[in-house]
Structures are given as C-alpha cells and as structure tokens.
Amino acid sequence: MSTIRYKSVLEARSHKPLYFEDKEKKSQYFANKVFNTNAMRQFLPVEALNAVAEAISTGTKIDRKIAHSTAAAMKQWAISKGATHYTHWFQPLTGTTAEKHDAFFDIMPDGSAIEQFDGGQLVQQEPDASSFPHGGIRNTFEARGYTAWDPTSPAFILGSTLCIPTVFVSYTGEALDNKTPLLRALNILDEAATQVVQYFDKSVKKVNATLGWEQEYFLLDASLAASRPDISQAGRALLGHASAKGQQLDDHYFGSIPARVFQFMRELEYESILLGIPVKTRHNEVAPNQFELAPVFEEVNLAVDHNSLLMDVMEKVAEKHNLKVLFHEKPFAGVNGSGKHNNWSLATDTGTNLLSPGTTPTKNLQFLTFFINTIKAVHDHEELLRASVASAGNDYRLGASEAPPSIISVFIGKQLTQVLDELEKVTAGKLSPQEKTDLKLNVVGKIPEILQDNTDRNRTSPFAFTGNKFEFRAVGSTANCAKPMTVLNTIVANQLIQFKKEVDKLIDKKGLKKDEAIFNTLREYIKASKKIRFEGDGYSEAWQKEATKRKLSNNKTTPDAIKIQIAPETIKLYEKLGVMNATEINARQEIELEEYVKRLQIESRVLGDIARNHVIPTAIRYQNVLIKNVKGLKDIYQEDYKSLASEQMKLIEAISNHMSAINTGITAMINARKVANKLELNARAEDYTHTIKPYFETIRYHCDKLELLVEDKLWPLSKSRELLFFR
Ligand code: ADP
Ligand code: MG
C-alpha cells in the first residue's frame, strides 16, 4: 500500500535545488500530497470510503467508528509520505490561515512510544484560540472555540505536516472563521438552485457553485525589499518617487518572464500541483514585476481553500528564492495595483454549466433563468456585494482607473442585451401559441453557444458576464475569497427562492403553463434590474454621474462601504437563509473595522518613522554637503561667490522647506492619531479615513521631492526603479 513519494521543496528549511524532473508530466504527481478519493481508495476500508463520500456529497454526519478508521488511514497515508505532524487548518477572521502543529508521536501510560492520531483528533480540536479575532463573541458567550473537520475539502500535506481543513466555531456555535458562513451559503444555494433546475431537468440532484480565481501579485528582491520598512511592515511602498520608466511602454504585459522569476514560478507550480491546486496559467501583468497565477476552476469551498493555501505556499517558496511576494492591492503609486478576479458559475451534478448557453430552447431558457436571476440578485444587493470587497488596501485600488470603480454594475454584452430587450417585450399573462413558438425559435433558440462580444469583453466592468460565467473583478488581491463568495452565493440563493415562489404562484393561482410563468417572471426581473446593467466605460467621469442618477451606491471608503453589512435588511436576509445570525454579523463588522483602523495606524506610524529617521537625516547630510560647498566657494571667491553658489543655495532652501513640511505634517498626524485613538470604533474609523489618511499624501509628496534632490549615493531606501526592475 505504498504510493510514490515526491519530495516537497518545503520539507527542507534551507534552499535546495529543485527536486522535480521537468520531464515528468504534471498529471503524474498531481495531488500526490492530497488525501483525495484516490488515496482513500487505497487506504480506507470500503465501508468508511462510502460513508466519507456520502458526507462529502450530501453533508451527512460521520459516525465515531468511521472517523476512527478514517483517521487511521489518513495517518498511515501521511506517514508514508513523510509527515511527522498534523494540524487542524482553518481560516480565522484575520483573513489568513492558522495552524498549530502536533506530533503524531505520543507516549503511552507504560512509557512506550507510539504514533498516535485517532478519530477524536481528526474530527474535533480545541486550539488555544484566545488570540484570534472574535469580535466579542467569545467574551459574551463562551471562552472557548473549537475546530471541526470539513470532509468536503480533502486533507493535504504541507512540508511535513498533515493539514486537515476545518471550520472554527465557538462553543455556542457561532462562526469564528470565514469558512463556516461560506459552507452555509453554498448549502442554501444548492437547495435553491436544485429546485429551480427541476423546472428544466429532473435528473439534477445537486448544484455546486464554481470559482476560478486569478491571483495577481508583485515580486521583489527580498534584500532590496528589506531595506524598506514600509514594505516589510505595511506590505506596500508608502513613499518613493515613481520611476521614470513604469508601465507606459506596455512592455511587461505578456512579455517574457525574467529567469529568476521563472525559476520561482516553476517551483511554485510544482508545489501547487503536489497539493492538488490545478494551476494552469502564469503570465506577466501590466505593471513591472507584477504577475498573475490562475488555476482551473473548482467547487467554491475547495477553490477558496486552495487560494488561501496557495498564498501561503507562495510566500514560502519565494523566501527560498530570496524573493518577496507582495499581495497588497496597491503596493506602488503610479503603476497598476493587484486584484483577484473571481470567476463564478453554477454547475449541476450532471455536468451542466448553468450559465452556459446551450443548443436547445429548453437549455437556453434554463440558462436565461440563472443568468437573469443572478443579475436581479446583484441589482437588489449591489451595496452588499461592494461591501464584500472592502478593505483598507482595496480602498487604494478601486476607482483608480486601473480597477473597477466602487460602483457595482453588470456587463452582459450586445447579444445578450438584445435578448433581454426582446424578452422584456413579451406579453404579460398567457401567451398565444404563435407568441410561444416565436419566443422559443427567434429569441431563446437564437442565443449562440459562443457569444461574440464576450470574448472581447469590457475590462472596466466590476461584474462582467464572460460567455459562460460571471467575473467579479472588484475583489482585492489580499482578500480571502470566502467573503465575496458568501455574499454572492447568498444573494443568488435568496433570489432563486423568490423566483421559485413567484413562478409556482403564477402556475397555481393564474393557471399559467410552466414556460409562460417563467417568461413572465423573467420579464419582470429584466425590467426591475435594468439600472444595474452598464455596457460603457466604467472608469469614466460620465459613469460616476450616471450612476448617481440611477441611485446606485458609490461607497469609496471601507467604513462607508461596510455599513450595509449591519443594516436590518441584511441581518434579516442572512438570518432567514441561516447563513449568519445577528451576533456573528455584528462581530464580523467590529473585526473588519478594527482591522481597517489598525492597518491605517500601522501605515501612519511607519510613514512617520521613515520620514523622520531616514528621509530627514539624509536630507540634512546632503544639505551639509551643499553648505560646505557654498562656504568653500566663499573662501575662494569672497564676495563673488553669490552668483556661483546661487543654485546650491536654492537647493539648501528647498531642502529646508521640504523638511519643515514633513515635520509639521508628522506632528499634526501624530496629534490627530492621539485624538482618534480615544474615540469609539466607528468614530475612530471615520477619523483615520478623513483626518489621518490625508496626511500620507502630503508627507509623501515632500519626501519624494527630497528623493529627487538628494544625491543618489546617500539615499538609504531602495528606490522604485530598483525595486521594480530587479533581475
Ligand atoms: P481571463 O482572460 O480573465 O484570464 P480565462 O478565460 O482565462 O479569462 O478564465 C479565467 C478564469 O475563469 C480561470 O481561472 C478559469 O478557471 C475560470 N473559469 C472558467 N470557467 C469557469 C466556470 N464555469 N466557473 C468558474 N470559473 C470558471
Ligand atoms: Mg480575468
């Protein structure tokens, strides 16, 4: 019962040459470190295998006996792969992942040593979780939290540790993580969507939401990055004059990948493939040293786990190459920031993509049903969707003419716009046989399988239909996809439930045929959701004005954007669908706002420190050089020195002026912080946004001016051109 063991580069602490052979096919070592169905088949008794499979597809509970035999098999498999430790792997509300490693090794009462790992340890653990954010949940209720096995996401080995994906909840059942509400949302979506699919196809028993994320990131030389306290502490450059050459020549996008980066990517892909993350495309992005990695799409829960895992692996692999990954949404001014497009669709257990037009009128009516319901859901909850991507980092990116604006709108392309326009004209109530035939043949039947203008799609739209899926582009590169995915799947589930009710009512009360009832309901939705559709340039001024006219929300800052999350209608929605209760919602709000304030606070502190400890002393040093020069000229030329030293003297004055502006700015900023820090959370967030953050710009402006004036040799901080153009 042994399987081939591929060594992970992460097993060794120091950097070793690549273990893998390039000539080997990826399919050969794909998921080699994953306890998936294949591995289970080898290591699990049939009875347990079936029970776990059942739990994965229908969510049934796994009993004690099965848990024990699964744990035994998992341990045996993991040890055969070189694992020495295990951990419950979860996603606390910090947005990252957490793990606490325990050795399999244990000492028995008689003193003998064994490799211990049983069902109890697999199913449930009680990590000392007091330092994870809980937004007051564990203060008001119970002090403890526990992690519980999520069998729908397979266990994997990272380095030499067996990682078991788990949810993290309080003893009273409140979710303390990102995964729990997501699983609840996916469940309700499955229920709602399956019922709606039944109108078209009775053989469908389950609907899975699918997610294909595209991770953008920057890579820097780790040593250069280490010379920048802002980059190591805040994850982004808080100052630094833009380099003369940035992205204006458009020579980075899809350009050739630098050799050093290429090595990193190969190793990263190798690790990802071992972990079953189906990475597929890699390419340069728009900005210098910006890249993108995208996998083949997967079921949402697994895709979310894989994205979190990938971010973790990326940092580890980068370290081995003396590189530093920046996930921040806006690491450098003057060049594009990073996002994480979330491609989303719905797939049936029979293999149908519900957002893909088909070849028959019935399939197309099914497509239109899910397509229009999604648009209606986004229309009704656009503000909540905007809130789901709000963060201190993303505030710097959204609306900066490189990423979608803070206004949510939906792009569907010319062909589908025409189809919806036709459908809108359908007569209300019963349809004549002629109308029905017409509709089926000339409207619904005419939707081509490949939509022309969706390949040449509108890149400025935050929520674009791209042929067989929607692409949510406002998500930030640091985000845990669970948040936007929880919102999207919840609002679509809610919409589908409503749709089913309305259609059934038309059938039962008005005596309409099924198709008539569906057409009627869709027609109303098309009318009701028109204002969310926008095909034009989302980056333009004109759209900002038009969106205001349409009364679409346009929340530019995180504190404004997330207010909707605790609005009574939001709480009602989540409670009705069992996704989150009021306690969980309020706790999350507090955590998000706290994190937002803390991030700005760190940026403010770091900027103040660098400006005072690096920039000003360096400027003084250079000013002294100039003063010495002026004095020397005076010694030689006496009264004639003035004309000879005039430029130097202007520089001396300019340096003093910039230094003084920096100092005044920092003092005022610190004073503002002192005031803000005493306020209650909401007011504090407002203050950080509107009073403290604006100082960043002024302080930076003067620092960057000094960078241009001061002799290059003296400047202690790596400059943008060095950071962005390393080889
Ligand atoms: P782009 O030009 O935006 O890179 P691609 O066509 O390469 O577009 O696809 C982008 C992403 O869409 C990929 O990560 C892919 O996995 C994902 N994707 C494709 N089909 C689906 C689907 N049915 N559901 C979810 N994601 C999908
Ligand atoms: Mg994309």
PDB file of C-alpha atoms in Angstrom, residues 113 192 214 312 354 358-359 394 397 437 439 461 514 559 604 613 629 658 682 704 706 724:
ATOM      1  CA  ALA A 113       6.200   5.495  22.252  1.00  0.00           C
ATOM      2  CA  ALA A 192     -32.466  26.759  -4.050  1.00  0.00           C
ATOM      3  CA  GLU A 214      -6.957  34.831 -10.718  1.00  0.00           C
ATOM      4  CA  ASP A 312       0.837  30.648   1.971  1.00  0.00           C
ATOM      5  CA  LEU A 354     -25.990  26.621 -15.783  1.00  0.00           C
ATOM      6  CA  GLY A 358     -26.866  25.628 -24.946  1.00  0.00           C
ATOM      7  CA  THR A 359     -28.132  24.224 -28.197  1.00  0.00           C
ATOM      8  CA  ASN A 394      -8.627  47.843  -1.775  1.00  0.00           C
ATOM      9  CA  ARG A 397      -7.216  50.477  -5.818  1.00  0.00           C
ATOM     10  CA  THR A 437     -43.242  29.482 -30.927  1.00  0.00           C
ATOM     11  CA  LEU A 439     -40.214  33.276 -28.483  1.00  0.00           C
ATOM     12  CA  SER A 461     -16.854  46.380 -15.504  1.00  0.00           C
ATOM     13  CA  LYS A 514     -44.603  26.484 -16.676  1.00  0.00           C
ATOM     14  CA  PRO A 559     -16.223  52.443   6.725  1.00  0.00           C
ATOM     15  CA  SER A 604       0.749  56.162   9.618  1.00  0.00           C
ATOM     16  CA  ASN A 613      14.562  58.533  10.747  1.00  0.00           C
ATOM     17  CA  ASN A 629      30.423  73.729  -0.956  1.00  0.00           C
ATOM     18  CA  HIS A 658      10.523  70.173   2.395  1.00  0.00           C
ATOM     19  CA  ASN A 682     -16.898  53.947  14.323  1.00  0.00           C
ATOM     20  CA  ASP A 704       9.507  62.166  -2.797  1.00  0.00           C
ATOM     21  CA  LEU A 706      13.661  65.206  -1.438  1.00  0.00           C
ATOM     22  CA  LEU A 724      10.527  47.175  -9.684  1.00  0.00           C
TER      23      LEU A 724
END
